[in-house]
C-alpha atoms as a PDB file:
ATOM      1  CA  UNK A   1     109.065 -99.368 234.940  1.00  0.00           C
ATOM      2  CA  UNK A   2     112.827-100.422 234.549  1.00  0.00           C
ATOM      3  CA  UNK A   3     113.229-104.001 235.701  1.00  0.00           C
ATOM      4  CA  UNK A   4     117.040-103.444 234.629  1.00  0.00           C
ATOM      5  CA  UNK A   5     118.843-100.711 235.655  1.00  0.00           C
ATOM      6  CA  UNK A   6     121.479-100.621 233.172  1.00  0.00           C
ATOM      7  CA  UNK A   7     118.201 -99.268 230.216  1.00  0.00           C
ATOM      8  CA  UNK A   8     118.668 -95.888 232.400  1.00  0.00           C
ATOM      9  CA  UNK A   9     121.779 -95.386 230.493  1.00  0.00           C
ATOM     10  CA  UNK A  10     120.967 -96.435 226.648  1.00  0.00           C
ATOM     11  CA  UNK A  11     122.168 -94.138 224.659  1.00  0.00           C
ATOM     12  CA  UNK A  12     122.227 -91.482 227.283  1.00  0.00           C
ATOM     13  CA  UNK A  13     125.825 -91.057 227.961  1.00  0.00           C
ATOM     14  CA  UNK A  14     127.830 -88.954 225.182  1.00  0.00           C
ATOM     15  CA  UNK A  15     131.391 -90.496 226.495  1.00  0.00           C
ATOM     16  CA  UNK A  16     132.298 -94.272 227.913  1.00  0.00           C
ATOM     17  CA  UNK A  17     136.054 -94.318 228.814  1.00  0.00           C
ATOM     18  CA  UNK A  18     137.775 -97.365 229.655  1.00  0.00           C
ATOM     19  CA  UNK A  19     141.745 -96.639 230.984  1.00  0.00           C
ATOM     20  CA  UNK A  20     144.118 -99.613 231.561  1.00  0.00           C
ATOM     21  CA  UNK A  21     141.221-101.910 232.517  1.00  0.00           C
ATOM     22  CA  UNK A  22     141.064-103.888 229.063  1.00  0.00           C
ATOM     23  CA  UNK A  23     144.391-106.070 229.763  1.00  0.00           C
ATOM     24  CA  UNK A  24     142.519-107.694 232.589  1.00  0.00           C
ATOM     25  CA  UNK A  25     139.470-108.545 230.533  1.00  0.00           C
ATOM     26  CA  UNK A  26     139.921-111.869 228.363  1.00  0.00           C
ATOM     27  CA  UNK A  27     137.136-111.645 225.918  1.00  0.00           C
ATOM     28  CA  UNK A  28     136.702-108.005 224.584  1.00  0.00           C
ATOM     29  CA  UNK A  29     133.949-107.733 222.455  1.00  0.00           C
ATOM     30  CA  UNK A  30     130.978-107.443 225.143  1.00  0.00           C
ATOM     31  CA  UNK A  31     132.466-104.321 226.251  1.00  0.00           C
ATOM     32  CA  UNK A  32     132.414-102.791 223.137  1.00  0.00           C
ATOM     33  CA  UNK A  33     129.418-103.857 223.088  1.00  0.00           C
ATOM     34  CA  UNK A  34     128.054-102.705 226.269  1.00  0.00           C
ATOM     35  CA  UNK A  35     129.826 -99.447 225.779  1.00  0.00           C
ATOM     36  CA  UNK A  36     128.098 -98.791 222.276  1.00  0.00           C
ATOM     37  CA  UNK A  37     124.450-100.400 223.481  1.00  0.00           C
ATOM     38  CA  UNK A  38     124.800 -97.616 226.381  1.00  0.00           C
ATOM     39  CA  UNK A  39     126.447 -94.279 224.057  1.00  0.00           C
ATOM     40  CA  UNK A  40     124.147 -92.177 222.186  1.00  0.00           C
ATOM     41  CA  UNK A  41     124.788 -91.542 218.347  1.00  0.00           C
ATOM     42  CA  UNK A  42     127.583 -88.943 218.076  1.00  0.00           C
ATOM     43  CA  UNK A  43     129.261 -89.879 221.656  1.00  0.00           C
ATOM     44  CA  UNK A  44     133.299 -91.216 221.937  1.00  0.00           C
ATOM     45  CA  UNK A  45     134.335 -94.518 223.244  1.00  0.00           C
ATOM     46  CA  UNK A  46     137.987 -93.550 224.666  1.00  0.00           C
ATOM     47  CA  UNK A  47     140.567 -96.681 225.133  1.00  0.00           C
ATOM     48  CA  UNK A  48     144.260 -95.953 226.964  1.00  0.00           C
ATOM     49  CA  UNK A  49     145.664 -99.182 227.491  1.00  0.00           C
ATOM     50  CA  UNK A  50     149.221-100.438 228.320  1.00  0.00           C
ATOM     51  CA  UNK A  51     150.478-100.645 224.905  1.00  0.00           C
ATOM     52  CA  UNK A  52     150.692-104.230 222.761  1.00  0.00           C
ATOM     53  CA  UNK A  53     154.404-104.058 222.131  1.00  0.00           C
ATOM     54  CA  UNK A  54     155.442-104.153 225.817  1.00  0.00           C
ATOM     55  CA  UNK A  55     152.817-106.709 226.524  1.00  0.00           C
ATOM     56  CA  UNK A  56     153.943-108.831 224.386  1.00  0.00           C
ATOM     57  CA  UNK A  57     157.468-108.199 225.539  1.00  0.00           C
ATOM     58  CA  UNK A  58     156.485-109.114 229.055  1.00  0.00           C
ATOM     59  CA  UNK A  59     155.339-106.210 230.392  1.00  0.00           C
ATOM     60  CA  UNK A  60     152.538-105.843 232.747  1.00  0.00           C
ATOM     61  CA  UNK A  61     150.157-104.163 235.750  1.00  0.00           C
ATOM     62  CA  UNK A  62     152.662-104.954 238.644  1.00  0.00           C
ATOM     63  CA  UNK A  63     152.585-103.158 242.421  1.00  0.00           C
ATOM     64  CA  UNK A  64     155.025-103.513 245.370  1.00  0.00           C
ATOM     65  CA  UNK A  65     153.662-105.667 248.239  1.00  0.00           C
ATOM     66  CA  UNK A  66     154.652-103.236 250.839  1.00  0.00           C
ATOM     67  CA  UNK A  67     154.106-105.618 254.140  1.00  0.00           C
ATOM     68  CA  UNK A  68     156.700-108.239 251.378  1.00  0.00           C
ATOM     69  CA  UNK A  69     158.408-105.847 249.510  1.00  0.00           C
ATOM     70  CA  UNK A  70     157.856-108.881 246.955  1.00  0.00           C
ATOM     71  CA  UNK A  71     156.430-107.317 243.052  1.00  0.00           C
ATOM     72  CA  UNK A  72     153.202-108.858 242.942  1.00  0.00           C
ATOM     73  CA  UNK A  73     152.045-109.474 238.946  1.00  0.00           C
ATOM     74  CA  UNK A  74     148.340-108.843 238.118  1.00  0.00           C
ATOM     75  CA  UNK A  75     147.051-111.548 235.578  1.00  0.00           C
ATOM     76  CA  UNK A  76     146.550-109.909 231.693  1.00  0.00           C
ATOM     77  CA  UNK A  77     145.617-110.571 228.491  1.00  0.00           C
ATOM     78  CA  UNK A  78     147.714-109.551 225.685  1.00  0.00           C
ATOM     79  CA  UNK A  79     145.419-107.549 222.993  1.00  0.00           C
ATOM     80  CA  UNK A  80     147.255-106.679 219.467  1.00  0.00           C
ATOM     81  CA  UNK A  81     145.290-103.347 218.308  1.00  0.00           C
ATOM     82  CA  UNK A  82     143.811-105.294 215.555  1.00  0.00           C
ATOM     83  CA  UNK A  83     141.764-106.744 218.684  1.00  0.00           C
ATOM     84  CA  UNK A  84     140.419-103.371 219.989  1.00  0.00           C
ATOM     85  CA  UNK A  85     139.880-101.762 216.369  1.00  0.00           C
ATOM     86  CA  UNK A  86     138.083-105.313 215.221  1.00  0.00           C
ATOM     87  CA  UNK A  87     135.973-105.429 218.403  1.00  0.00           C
ATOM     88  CA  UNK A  88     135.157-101.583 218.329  1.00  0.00           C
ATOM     89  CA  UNK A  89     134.116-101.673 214.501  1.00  0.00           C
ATOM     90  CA  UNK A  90     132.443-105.223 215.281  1.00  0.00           C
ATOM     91  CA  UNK A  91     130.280-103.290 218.046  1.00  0.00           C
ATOM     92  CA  UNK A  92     129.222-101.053 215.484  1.00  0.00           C
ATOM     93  CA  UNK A  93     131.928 -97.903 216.130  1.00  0.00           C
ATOM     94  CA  UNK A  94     134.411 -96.306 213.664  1.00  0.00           C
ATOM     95  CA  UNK A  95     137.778 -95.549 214.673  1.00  0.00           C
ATOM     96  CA  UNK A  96     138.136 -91.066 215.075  1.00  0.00           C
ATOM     97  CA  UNK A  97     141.539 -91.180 216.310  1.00  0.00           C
ATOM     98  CA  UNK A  98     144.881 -93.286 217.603  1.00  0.00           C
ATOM     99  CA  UNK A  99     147.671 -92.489 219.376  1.00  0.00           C
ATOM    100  CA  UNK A 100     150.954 -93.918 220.744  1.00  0.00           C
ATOM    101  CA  UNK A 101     152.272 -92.370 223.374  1.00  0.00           C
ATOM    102  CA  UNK A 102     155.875 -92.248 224.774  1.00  0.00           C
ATOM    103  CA  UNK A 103     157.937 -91.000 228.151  1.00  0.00           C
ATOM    104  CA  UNK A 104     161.252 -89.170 227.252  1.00  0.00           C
ATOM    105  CA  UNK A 105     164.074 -92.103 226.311  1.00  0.00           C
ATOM    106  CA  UNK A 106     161.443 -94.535 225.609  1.00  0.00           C
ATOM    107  CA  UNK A 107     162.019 -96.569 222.288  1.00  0.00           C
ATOM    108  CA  UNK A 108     159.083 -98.448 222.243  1.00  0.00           C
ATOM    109  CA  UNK A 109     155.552 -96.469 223.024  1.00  0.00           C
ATOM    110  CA  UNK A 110     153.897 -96.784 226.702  1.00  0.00           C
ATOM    111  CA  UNK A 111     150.489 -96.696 225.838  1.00  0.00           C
ATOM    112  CA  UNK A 112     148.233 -97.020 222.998  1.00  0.00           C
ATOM    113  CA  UNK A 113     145.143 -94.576 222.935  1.00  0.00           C
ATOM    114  CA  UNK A 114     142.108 -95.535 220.306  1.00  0.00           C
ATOM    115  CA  UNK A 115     139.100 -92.746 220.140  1.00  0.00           C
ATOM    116  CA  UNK A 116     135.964 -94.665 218.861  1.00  0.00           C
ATOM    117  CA  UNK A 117     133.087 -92.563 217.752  1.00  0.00           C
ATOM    118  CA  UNK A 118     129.182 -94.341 218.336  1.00  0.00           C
ATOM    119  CA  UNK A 119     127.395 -92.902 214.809  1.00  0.00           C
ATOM    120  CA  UNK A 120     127.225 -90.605 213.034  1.00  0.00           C
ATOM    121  CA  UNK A 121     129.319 -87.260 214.224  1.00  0.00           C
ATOM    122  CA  UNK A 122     130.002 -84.077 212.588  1.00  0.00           C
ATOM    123  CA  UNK A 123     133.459 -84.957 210.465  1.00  0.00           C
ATOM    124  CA  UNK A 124     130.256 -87.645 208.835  1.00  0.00           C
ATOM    125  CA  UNK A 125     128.070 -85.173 207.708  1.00  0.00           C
ATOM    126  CA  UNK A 126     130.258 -82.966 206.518  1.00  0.00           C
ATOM    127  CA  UNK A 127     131.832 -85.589 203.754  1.00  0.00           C
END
């Protein structure tokens, strides 16, 4: 019998994605954590986040009261990628993939994008 729901899900799922949520979360090597505990061997572990350099710019989640019309700034942490690649390889995953992505006319990128592989996968056995 389960006396904890979240053992339904060990390594059951083969993808745990995780899209501009990561600026609001402080600390974030328990979700790296939680996200490998829960992916089987093989599965992805896919991060878009608001990208580092606009961040730390002073850049962030922001929406327009519309009752106000005030901007209303939503509290974030400021990760450098060395955080997420530290905390992802910490957790026990290996970094498959990063990209940087940009609208037309932007210098600086929007958003970062880190694909984290739980495991062994196929590129592994074929080395």
């Amino acid at each position: 019998m389960l006396t904890d729901p979240r053992e339904a899900y060990d390594r059951w799922p083969g993808h745990v994605e995780a899209t501009l949520v990561l600026e609001h979360v402080q600390v974030l090597g328990p979700v790296f954590q939680e996200a490998r505990r829960v992916l089987r061997d093989g599965g992805t572990f896919y991060l878009a986040e608001l990208h580092p350099t606009r961040q730390f710019g002073g850049t962030q989640a922001h929406f327009e009261d519309e009752a106000t019309g005030e901007t209303v700034v939503i509290d974030a942490c400021a990760h450098p990628v060395s955080e997420f690649v530290s905390a992802g390889v910490e957790a026990g995953f290996a970094v498959r993939g990063m990209g940087e992505w940009r609208a037309d006319g932007d210098e600086q990128p929007r958003l970062l994008s880190i694909r984290f592989g739980a495991g062994l996968d196929v590129a592994d056995l074929q080395q």
